[in-house]
Amino acid sequence: MPQTDARTVVTEYVTRIAAGERDAAVALFAEDATWTYPGDLALSRTWHGKQEIFGDFLGQVGTLFAPDGLPAITLTGVLADGPQAVAEWTTVGTAANGTAYRNHCLGVFTVENGLITAVREYLDTHHVAQTLLA
């Protein structure tokens, strides 16, 4: 039987994304999940449902990187309490414009019945604007 605790599910999600295993990562989300991205960038808002999160939001983020500069994601820590887990990771890559990108990210995840139902991400949006969106 698969593990359903928040720490395990979130660790599995970040590990799958880092390995490029998109379908396995998508499978860890509830159909009606939300992902809130901070700031006042074009990407900043709450994304609703798997299609918006993985097709529109994360898919769009992927196009901001050079084809040979797709980011490497490294999980640096996970803390969990009940249905919530906080994960920290670094993202390092090369922007489509050739600029080096390195950001420290944090996500507050809610997990219910073994699926991620909500994510609130925190990162340096100024760095995103200066590197990926410049």
XYZ file of C-alpha atoms in Angstrom:
134
model
C 0.000 0.000 0.000
C 1.460 3.423 -0.974
C 2.491 5.829 1.764
C 0.070 8.705 2.233
C 1.727 10.860 4.888
C 2.553 14.421 3.816
C 6.325 14.104 4.204
C 6.516 11.009 2.002
C 4.170 12.355 -0.694
C 5.936 15.721 -0.954
C 9.397 14.140 -0.983
C 8.197 11.804 -3.738
C 6.792 14.730 -5.751
C 9.991 16.801 -5.658
C 12.097 13.702 -6.368
C 9.939 12.815 -9.409
C 10.042 16.377 -10.786
C 13.822 16.514 -10.306
C 14.171 13.211 -12.207
C 12.011 14.474 -15.085
C 9.282 11.954 -14.283
C 6.384 14.295 -15.080
C 3.591 11.700 -15.253
C 4.553 10.219 -11.881
C 4.643 13.723 -10.380
C 1.224 14.637 -11.833
C -0.239 11.436 -10.371
C 0.557 12.730 -6.871
C -1.877 15.664 -7.256
C -5.618 15.716 -6.640
C -7.667 16.685 -9.713
C -8.802 19.926 -8.054
C -5.440 20.883 -6.520
C -4.274 24.493 -6.400
C -0.810 26.046 -6.726
C -0.296 29.644 -5.595
C 2.700 31.458 -7.088
C 3.658 34.731 -5.359
C 4.396 38.232 -6.545
C 3.193 40.400 -9.379
C 4.697 38.535 -12.331
C 2.672 37.265 -15.282
C 2.856 33.819 -13.602
C 1.671 35.116 -10.217
C -1.743 33.802 -9.261
C -3.461 30.698 -7.988
C -3.528 27.939 -10.580
C -6.467 25.501 -10.316
C -6.495 21.816 -11.268
C -3.874 19.492 -12.725
C -4.192 20.885 -16.266
C -3.547 24.471 -15.211
C -0.759 23.519 -12.801
C 1.173 21.171 -15.076
C 0.070 22.300 -18.526
C -0.268 26.043 -18.219
C 1.861 27.081 -15.221
C 4.760 24.614 -14.945
C 4.720 24.048 -18.706
C 5.114 27.789 -19.258
C 7.928 27.981 -16.711
C 9.789 25.272 -18.642
C 9.823 27.421 -21.789
C 11.683 30.174 -19.923
C 14.795 27.999 -19.781
C 17.244 27.273 -22.598
C 16.674 23.824 -24.184
C 20.057 22.690 -22.859
C 19.668 24.652 -19.611
C 16.634 23.006 -18.060
C 16.894 23.434 -14.327
C 18.319 20.936 -11.912
C 16.169 20.669 -8.805
C 17.700 19.607 -5.509
C 15.550 18.906 -2.474
C 17.262 20.350 0.590
C 14.712 19.615 3.309
C 11.170 18.602 4.242
C 9.343 19.255 7.505
C 5.879 17.856 8.062
C 3.106 18.106 10.612
C -0.154 16.314 9.952
C -1.470 17.068 6.458
C 1.038 19.860 5.806
C 4.635 19.609 4.671
C 7.118 22.363 3.963
C 9.711 21.519 1.330
C 12.786 23.533 0.422
C 14.649 23.067 -2.845
C 17.135 24.821 -5.095
C 16.594 25.322 -8.795
C 19.665 25.906 -10.978
C 19.636 26.312 -14.747
C 20.166 28.603 -17.719
C 17.446 30.979 -18.842
C 16.387 31.094 -22.495
C 18.266 34.417 -22.735
C 21.493 32.736 -21.530
C 21.426 34.151 -17.995
C 22.385 31.872 -15.116
C 19.432 31.071 -12.874
C 19.728 29.940 -9.263
C 16.848 30.254 -6.830
C 16.011 28.869 -3.410
C 12.368 27.841 -3.250
C 10.010 26.819 -0.501
C 6.594 25.251 -0.833
C 3.900 24.718 1.762
C 2.047 21.590 0.636
C -1.272 20.211 1.875
C -1.769 16.466 1.424
C -5.118 14.724 1.804
C -5.698 11.001 1.224
C -2.205 10.624 -0.208
C -2.599 13.393 -2.814
C -1.340 16.966 -2.905
C -4.332 19.306 -2.743
C -2.612 22.680 -2.386
C 0.801 24.315 -2.762
C 1.867 27.807 -1.754
C 5.292 28.518 -3.240
C 7.730 31.141 -1.993
C 10.865 32.211 -3.877
C 12.804 35.274 -4.989
C 10.423 36.654 -7.620
C 12.776 39.572 -8.277
C 15.404 37.045 -9.396
C 12.796 35.345 -11.625
C 11.960 38.710 -13.229
C 15.644 39.631 -13.691
C 16.735 36.314 -15.191
C 13.861 34.334 -16.683
C 11.582 37.196 -17.725
C 14.199 39.805 -18.756
